[in-house]
Amino acid sequence: MIEVRDLTKVYGSTRAVSGLTFDVKPGQVTGFLGHNGAGKSTTMRMILGLHTPTSGTALINGVRKRDLRDPMREVGAMLDATEVQGGRRAFDHLQALAHTGGIGRRRVVQVLEEVGLAGAARKRIAGFSHGMRQRLGIAAALLGDPGVLILDEPVNGLDPDGIRWLRTLLRSLAAGGRTVLLSSHLMTEMSLTADRLIIIGRGRLIEDTTMADLLARFQGDVLVRSPHAARLSRVLEAAGATVLRAQSATVPGTPSATVLRTQRTGSPTASGTATPSARPPADEGGWRVPATSTSSSATAQGEGEAPRASPFTTAVDKGKVPMSGSSAAALDEDSLSATDRSTTALNESEPPGTRSFTAALDEGELLVTGLSAAAIGDAALASGCAVHELAPRRVSLEEAFMEITQ
């Protein structure tokens, strides 16, 4: 277990870390998040006794790192995988570390196999790729089979297979009762790996919560389908909700979630400004969707283009259409209604690399912020408005992180 209490580090007139207090408990993976310069690496180094705190304490299993009786078997760390002697062979590097901790040769062979470097054991580190150096650093952290692991950006340089391998490894170690603390800038991967999050900004604690609780707190938008959308919109607005009518918006280079947020606020996006158009005429059948000039077919990639993944999704009818600013991931035609096919389409007239995506919600659909799906359902029932679907929008970790660290 890691216990941090009122931890502070001051360099001259700069307060790098200020009064941090948190616990990293065994049996779970704890993600350590913050923008560059937030104080993550400094905090990790103080936990490991590499930097002396100006004030406060950082304990591993109840004592300071320097007071551990068998440090290599109690805590393993990887802070910078490049800090190795390039002239050494991988096996020799690990053997030297193992010798200082009284760890046998057999364990060196085991960790090389575990991290996928058995075939490179006799190769010099200078010839290693960045990903191979990362694996070697992870192997060094695992040498003593420690109960506590501290890893700073361990996925850097790893290929997709390596990232999946590390995710599985860390989760299995946590499931076995170990304490795992890791930092990463890859939000999507962190959301798949971590059970708990510690988020800091400018050296101060912002959040100490579970992944599930954080994402649940930011489930802001609810997609509502109703044949009485106009009346329901007025009811929900009177209840204090913000209601976005169904409309189309095309913003090159901008994720769908940003487009929807911009439609509500009118704030500029990375590649332009999306301003809500005038409210179209409405009747009890719902808001009318403005016509678009896009093709009626939905194509995932241009000819010969490599697929590109996006963490952003917008709910459309019964399915979800992955969206990206420069391209669209593959659409499942079977899951799209006729309206979806006509209102959600890739602009084929634009050259590859600059294509935009037009997103339009079905007629009779609303995006509601400020009320839960249950509250919306109750309001609809009380006002006599039929509701065909209530679908809370899934918020990504990246969106939640940016929201709370602004």
mmCIF file with all atom_site columns, N, CA and C in Angstrom, residues 6-49:
data_model
loop_
_atom_site.group_PDB
_atom_site.id
_atom_site.type_symbol
_atom_site.label_atom_id
_atom_site.label_alt_id
_atom_site.label_comp_id
_atom_site.label_asym_id
_atom_site.label_entity_id
_atom_site.label_seq_id
_atom_site.pdbx_PDB_ins_code
_atom_site.Cartn_x
_atom_site.Cartn_y
_atom_site.Cartn_z
_atom_site.occupancy
_atom_site.B_iso_or_equiv
_atom_site.pdbx_formal_charge
_atom_site.auth_seq_id
_atom_site.auth_comp_id
_atom_site.auth_asym_id
_atom_site.auth_atom_id
_atom_site.pdbx_PDB_model_num
ATOM 1   N N  . ASP A 1 6  ? -0.075 15.052 2.908   1.00 0.00 ? 6  ASP A N  1
ATOM 2   C CA . ASP A 1 6  ? 0.351  16.464 2.876   1.00 0.00 ? 6  ASP A CA 1
ATOM 3   C C  . ASP A 1 6  ? 1.702  16.636 2.180   1.00 0.00 ? 6  ASP A C  1
ATOM 4   N N  . LEU A 1 7  ? 1.911  15.897 1.110   1.00 0.00 ? 7  LEU A N  1
ATOM 5   C CA . LEU A 1 7  ? 3.203  15.898 0.422   1.00 0.00 ? 7  LEU A CA 1
ATOM 6   C C  . LEU A 1 7  ? 3.393  17.199 -0.355  1.00 0.00 ? 7  LEU A C  1
ATOM 7   N N  . THR A 1 8  ? 4.528  17.842 -0.119  1.00 0.00 ? 8  THR A N  1
ATOM 8   C CA . THR A 1 8  ? 4.828  19.131 -0.751  1.00 0.00 ? 8  THR A CA 1
ATOM 9   C C  . THR A 1 8  ? 6.274  19.145 -1.214  1.00 0.00 ? 8  THR A C  1
ATOM 10  N N  . LYS A 1 9  ? 6.494  19.714 -2.403  1.00 0.00 ? 9  LYS A N  1
ATOM 11  C CA . LYS A 1 9  ? 7.851  19.883 -2.913  1.00 0.00 ? 9  LYS A CA 1
ATOM 12  C C  . LYS A 1 9  ? 7.967  21.265 -3.537  1.00 0.00 ? 9  LYS A C  1
ATOM 13  N N  . VAL A 1 10 ? 8.947  22.030 -3.028  1.00 0.00 ? 10 VAL A N  1
ATOM 14  C CA . VAL A 1 10 ? 9.175  23.391 -3.510  1.00 0.00 ? 10 VAL A CA 1
ATOM 15  C C  . VAL A 1 10 ? 10.579 23.482 -4.077  1.00 0.00 ? 10 VAL A C  1
ATOM 16  N N  . TYR A 1 11 ? 10.680 23.998 -5.307  1.00 0.00 ? 11 TYR A N  1
ATOM 17  C CA . TYR A 1 11 ? 11.974 24.274 -5.931  1.00 0.00 ? 11 TYR A CA 1
ATOM 18  C C  . TYR A 1 11 ? 12.109 25.789 -6.054  1.00 0.00 ? 11 TYR A C  1
ATOM 19  N N  . GLY A 1 12 ? 12.882 26.394 -5.164  1.00 0.00 ? 12 GLY A N  1
ATOM 20  C CA . GLY A 1 12 ? 13.015 27.846 -5.208  1.00 0.00 ? 12 GLY A CA 1
ATOM 21  C C  . GLY A 1 12 ? 11.672 28.512 -4.980  1.00 0.00 ? 12 GLY A C  1
ATOM 22  N N  . SER A 1 13 ? 11.203 29.244 -5.993  1.00 0.00 ? 13 SER A N  1
ATOM 23  C CA . SER A 1 13 ? 9.901  29.914 -5.884  1.00 0.00 ? 13 SER A CA 1
ATOM 24  C C  . SER A 1 13 ? 8.778  29.095 -6.509  1.00 0.00 ? 13 SER A C  1
ATOM 25  N N  . THR A 1 14 ? 9.109  27.889 -6.995  1.00 0.00 ? 14 THR A N  1
ATOM 26  C CA . THR A 1 14 ? 8.117  27.044 -7.663  1.00 0.00 ? 14 THR A CA 1
ATOM 27  C C  . THR A 1 14 ? 7.627  25.944 -6.731  1.00 0.00 ? 14 THR A C  1
ATOM 28  N N  . ARG A 1 15 ? 6.319  25.877 -6.554  1.00 0.00 ? 15 ARG A N  1
ATOM 29  C CA . ARG A 1 15 ? 5.711  24.828 -5.739  1.00 0.00 ? 15 ARG A CA 1
ATOM 30  C C  . ARG A 1 15 ? 5.242  23.734 -6.690  1.00 0.00 ? 15 ARG A C  1
ATOM 31  N N  . ALA A 1 16 ? 6.075  22.701 -6.874  1.00 0.00 ? 16 ALA A N  1
ATOM 32  C CA . ALA A 1 16 ? 5.773  21.638 -7.834  1.00 0.00 ? 16 ALA A CA 1
ATOM 33  C C  . ALA A 1 16 ? 4.662  20.728 -7.346  1.00 0.00 ? 16 ALA A C  1
ATOM 34  N N  . VAL A 1 17 ? 4.654  20.443 -6.048  1.00 0.00 ? 17 VAL A N  1
ATOM 35  C CA . VAL A 1 17 ? 3.625  19.605 -5.434  1.00 0.00 ? 17 VAL A CA 1
ATOM 36  C C  . VAL A 1 17 ? 3.175  20.305 -4.163  1.00 0.00 ? 17 VAL A C  1
ATOM 37  N N  . SER A 1 18 ? 1.864  20.342 -3.946  1.00 0.00 ? 18 SER A N  1
ATOM 38  C CA . SER A 1 18 ? 1.351  21.127 -2.828  1.00 0.00 ? 18 SER A CA 1
ATOM 39  C C  . SER A 1 18 ? 0.300  20.360 -2.030  1.00 0.00 ? 18 SER A C  1
ATOM 40  N N  . GLY A 1 19 ? 0.701  19.846 -0.884  1.00 0.00 ? 19 GLY A N  1
ATOM 41  C CA . GLY A 1 19 ? -0.239 19.251 0.060   1.00 0.00 ? 19 GLY A CA 1
ATOM 42  C C  . GLY A 1 19 ? -1.007 18.047 -0.436  1.00 0.00 ? 19 GLY A C  1
ATOM 43  N N  . LEU A 1 20 ? -0.368 17.186 -1.224  1.00 0.00 ? 20 LEU A N  1
ATOM 44  C CA . LEU A 1 20 ? -1.061 16.010 -1.760  1.00 0.00 ? 20 LEU A CA 1
ATOM 45  C C  . LEU A 1 20 ? -1.319 14.974 -0.666  1.00 0.00 ? 20 LEU A C  1
ATOM 46  N N  . THR A 1 21 ? -2.537 14.461 -0.646  1.00 0.00 ? 21 THR A N  1
ATOM 47  C CA . THR A 1 21 ? -2.907 13.378 0.263   1.00 0.00 ? 21 THR A CA 1
ATOM 48  C C  . THR A 1 21 ? -3.755 12.369 -0.491  1.00 0.00 ? 21 THR A C  1
ATOM 49  N N  . PHE A 1 22 ? -3.309 11.130 -0.534  1.00 0.00 ? 22 PHE A N  1
ATOM 50  C CA . PHE A 1 22 ? -4.087 10.058 -1.159  1.00 0.00 ? 22 PHE A CA 1
ATOM 51  C C  . PHE A 1 22 ? -3.494 8.714  -0.764  1.00 0.00 ? 22 PHE A C  1
ATOM 52  N N  . ASP A 1 23 ? -4.277 7.651  -0.992  1.00 0.00 ? 23 ASP A N  1
ATOM 53  C CA . ASP A 1 23 ? -3.826 6.279  -0.773  1.00 0.00 ? 23 ASP A CA 1
ATOM 54  C C  . ASP A 1 23 ? -3.916 5.505  -2.078  1.00 0.00 ? 23 ASP A C  1
ATOM 55  N N  . VAL A 1 24 ? -2.970 4.602  -2.290  1.00 0.00 ? 24 VAL A N  1
ATOM 56  C CA . VAL A 1 24 ? -3.036 3.652  -3.403  1.00 0.00 ? 24 VAL A CA 1
ATOM 57  C C  . VAL A 1 24 ? -3.136 2.274  -2.767  1.00 0.00 ? 24 VAL A C  1
ATOM 58  N N  . LYS A 1 25 ? -4.299 1.658  -2.916  1.00 0.00 ? 25 LYS A N  1
ATOM 59  C CA . LYS A 1 25 ? -4.597 0.431  -2.181  1.00 0.00 ? 25 LYS A CA 1
ATOM 60  C C  . LYS A 1 25 ? -4.301 -0.821 -2.997  1.00 0.00 ? 25 LYS A C  1
ATOM 61  N N  . PRO A 1 26 ? -4.026 -1.923 -2.323  1.00 0.00 ? 26 PRO A N  1
ATOM 62  C CA . PRO A 1 26 ? -3.781 -3.190 -3.027  1.00 0.00 ? 26 PRO A CA 1
ATOM 63  C C  . PRO A 1 26 ? -5.063 -3.732 -3.647  1.00 0.00 ? 26 PRO A C  1
ATOM 64  N N  . GLY A 1 27 ? -4.880 -4.584 -4.654  1.00 0.00 ? 27 GLY A N  1
ATOM 65  C CA . GLY A 1 27 ? -6.022 -5.225 -5.282  1.00 0.00 ? 27 GLY A CA 1
ATOM 66  C C  . GLY A 1 27 ? -6.677 -4.431 -6.378  1.00 0.00 ? 27 GLY A C  1
ATOM 67  N N  . GLN A 1 28 ? -6.084 -3.314 -6.776  1.00 0.00 ? 28 GLN A N  1
ATOM 68  C CA . GLN A 1 28 ? -6.654 -2.513 -7.850  1.00 0.00 ? 28 GLN A CA 1
ATOM 69  C C  . GLN A 1 28 ? -5.554 -1.738 -8.568  1.00 0.00 ? 28 GLN A C  1
ATOM 70  N N  . VAL A 1 29 ? -5.842 -1.367 -9.817  1.00 0.00 ? 29 VAL A N  1
ATOM 71  C CA . VAL A 1 29 ? -4.932 -0.530 -10.596 1.00 0.00 ? 29 VAL A CA 1
ATOM 72  C C  . VAL A 1 29 ? -5.366 0.917  -10.413 1.00 0.00 ? 29 VAL A C  1
ATOM 73  N N  . THR A 1 30 ? -4.455 1.756  -9.959  1.00 0.00 ? 30 THR A N  1
ATOM 74  C CA . THR A 1 30 ? -4.753 3.170  -9.745  1.00 0.00 ? 30 THR A CA 1
ATOM 75  C C  . THR A 1 30 ? -4.048 3.999  -10.808 1.00 0.00 ? 30 THR A C  1
ATOM 76  N N  . GLY A 1 31 ? -4.818 4.757  -11.562 1.00 0.00 ? 31 GLY A N  1
ATOM 77  C CA . GLY A 1 31 ? -4.258 5.635  -12.579 1.00 0.00 ? 31 GLY A CA 1
ATOM 78  C C  . GLY A 1 31 ? -3.923 6.988  -11.984 1.00 0.00 ? 31 GLY A C  1
ATOM 79  N N  . PHE A 1 32 ? -2.778 7.529  -12.381 1.00 0.00 ? 32 PHE A N  1
ATOM 80  C CA . PHE A 1 32 ? -2.294 8.822  -11.889 1.00 0.00 ? 32 PHE A CA 1
ATOM 81  C C  . PHE A 1 32 ? -2.296 9.771  -13.077 1.00 0.00 ? 32 PHE A C  1
ATOM 82  N N  . LEU A 1 33 ? -3.231 10.722 -13.093 1.00 0.00 ? 33 LEU A N  1
ATOM 83  C CA . LEU A 1 33 ? -3.433 11.579 -14.255 1.00 0.00 ? 33 LEU A CA 1
ATOM 84  C C  . LEU A 1 33 ? -3.170 13.043 -13.934 1.00 0.00 ? 33 LEU A C  1
ATOM 85  N N  . GLY A 1 34 ? -2.755 13.763 -14.950 1.00 0.00 ? 34 GLY A N  1
ATOM 86  C CA . GLY A 1 34 ? -2.526 15.196 -14.843 1.00 0.00 ? 34 GLY A CA 1
ATOM 87  C C  . GLY A 1 34 ? -1.854 15.678 -16.104 1.00 0.00 ? 34 GLY A C  1
ATOM 88  N N  . HIS A 1 35 ? -2.027 16.957 -16.405 1.00 0.00 ? 35 HIS A N  1
ATOM 89  C CA . HIS A 1 35 ? -1.369 17.521 -17.580 1.00 0.00 ? 35 HIS A CA 1
ATOM 90  C C  . HIS A 1 35 ? 0.148  17.521 -17.373 1.00 0.00 ? 35 HIS A C  1
ATOM 91  N N  . ASN A 1 36 ? 0.895  17.750 -18.438 1.00 0.00 ? 36 ASN A N  1
ATOM 92  C CA . ASN A 1 36 ? 2.347  17.880 -18.314 1.00 0.00 ? 36 ASN A CA 1
ATOM 93  C C  . ASN A 1 36 ? 2.672  18.989 -17.318 1.00 0.00 ? 36 ASN A C  1
ATOM 94  N N  . GLY A 1 37 ? 3.592  18.708 -16.416 1.00 0.00 ? 37 GLY A N  1
ATOM 95  C CA . GLY A 1 37 ? 3.967  19.699 -15.417 1.00 0.00 ? 37 GLY A CA 1
ATOM 96  C C  . GLY A 1 37 ? 3.061  19.734 -14.203 1.00 0.00 ? 37 GLY A C  1
ATOM 97  N N  . ALA A 1 38 ? 2.120  18.786 -14.121 1.00 0.00 ? 38 ALA A N  1
ATOM 98  C CA . ALA A 1 38 ? 1.181  18.787 -12.987 1.00 0.00 ? 38 ALA A CA 1
ATOM 99  C C  . ALA A 1 38 ? 1.832  18.312 -11.697 1.00 0.00 ? 38 ALA A C  1
ATOM 100 N N  . GLY A 1 39 ? 2.961  17.589 -11.805 1.00 0.00 ? 39 GLY A N  1
ATOM 101 C CA . GLY A 1 39 ? 3.654  17.106 -10.613 1.00 0.00 ? 39 GLY A CA 1
ATOM 102 C C  . GLY A 1 39 ? 3.618  15.606 -10.431 1.00 0.00 ? 39 GLY A C  1
ATOM 103 N N  . LYS A 1 40 ? 3.208  14.875 -11.470 1.00 0.00 ? 40 LYS A N  1
ATOM 104 C CA . LYS A 1 40 ? 3.097  13.409 -11.344 1.00 0.00 ? 40 LYS A CA 1
ATOM 105 C C  . LYS A 1 40 ? 4.453  12.754 -11.115 1.00 0.00 ? 40 LYS A C  1
ATOM 106 N N  . SER A 1 41 ? 5.415  13.054 -11.990 1.00 0.00 ? 41 SER A N  1
ATOM 107 C CA . SER A 1 41 ? 6.733  12.419 -11.876 1.00 0.00 ? 41 SER A CA 1
ATOM 108 C C  . SER A 1 41 ? 7.429  12.810 -10.583 1.00 0.00 ? 41 SER A C  1
ATOM 109 N N  . THR A 1 42 ? 7.288  14.077 -10.194 1.00 0.00 ? 42 THR A N  1
ATOM 110 C CA . THR A 1 42 ? 7.889  14.527 -8.936  1.00 0.00 ? 42 THR A CA 1
ATOM 111 C C  . THR A 1 42 ? 7.304  13.764 -7.756  1.00 0.00 ? 42 THR A C  1
ATOM 112 N N  . THR A 1 43 ? 5.998  13.554 -7.777  1.00 0.00 ? 43 THR A N  1
ATOM 113 C CA . THR A 1 43 ? 5.345  12.807 -6.699  1.00 0.00 ? 43 THR A CA 1
ATOM 114 C C  . THR A 1 43 ? 5.839  11.369 -6.658  1.00 0.00 ? 43 THR A C  1
ATOM 115 N N  . MET A 1 44 ? 5.927  10.727 -7.820  1.00 0.00 ? 44 MET A N  1
ATOM 116 C CA . MET A 1 44 ? 6.415  9.350  -7.867  1.00 0.00 ? 44 MET A CA 1
ATOM 117 C C  . MET A 1 44 ? 7.840  9.253  -7.337  1.00 0.00 ? 44 MET A C  1
ATOM 118 N N  . ARG A 1 45 ? 8.666  10.217 -7.681  1.00 0.00 ? 45 ARG A N  1
ATOM 119 C CA . ARG A 1 45 ? 10.055 10.197 -7.221  1.00 0.00 ? 45 ARG A CA 1
ATOM 120 C C  . ARG A 1 45 ? 10.147 10.403 -5.706  1.00 0.00 ? 45 ARG A C  1
ATOM 121 N N  . MET A 1 46 ? 9.251  11.193 -5.156  1.00 0.00 ? 46 MET A N  1
ATOM 122 C CA . MET A 1 46 ? 9.251  11.354 -3.695  1.00 0.00 ? 46 MET A CA 1
ATOM 123 C C  . MET A 1 46 ? 8.778  10.075 -3.011  1.00 0.00 ? 46 MET A C  1
ATOM 124 N N  . ILE A 1 47 ? 7.796  9.398  -3.594  1.00 0.00 ? 47 ILE A N  1
ATOM 125 C CA . ILE A 1 47 ? 7.343  8.123  -3.027  1.00 0.00 ? 47 ILE A CA 1
ATOM 126 C C  . ILE A 1 47 ? 8.490  7.122  -2.992  1.00 0.00 ? 47 ILE A C  1
ATOM 127 N N  . LEU A 1 48 ? 9.321  7.152  -4.050  1.00 0.00 ? 48 LEU A N  1
ATOM 128 C CA . LEU A 1 48 ? 10.427 6.200  -4.167  1.00 0.00 ? 48 LEU A CA 1
ATOM 129 C C  . LEU A 1 48 ? 11.705 6.676  -3.474  1.00 0.00 ? 48 LEU A C  1
ATOM 130 N N  . GLY A 1 49 ? 11.641 7.811  -2.799  1.00 0.00 ? 49 GLY A N  1
ATOM 131 C CA . GLY A 1 49 ? 12.794 8.303  -2.063  1.00 0.00 ? 49 GLY A CA 1
ATOM 132 C C  . GLY A 1 49 ? 13.875 8.917  -2.926  1.00 0.00 ? 49 GLY A C  1
#
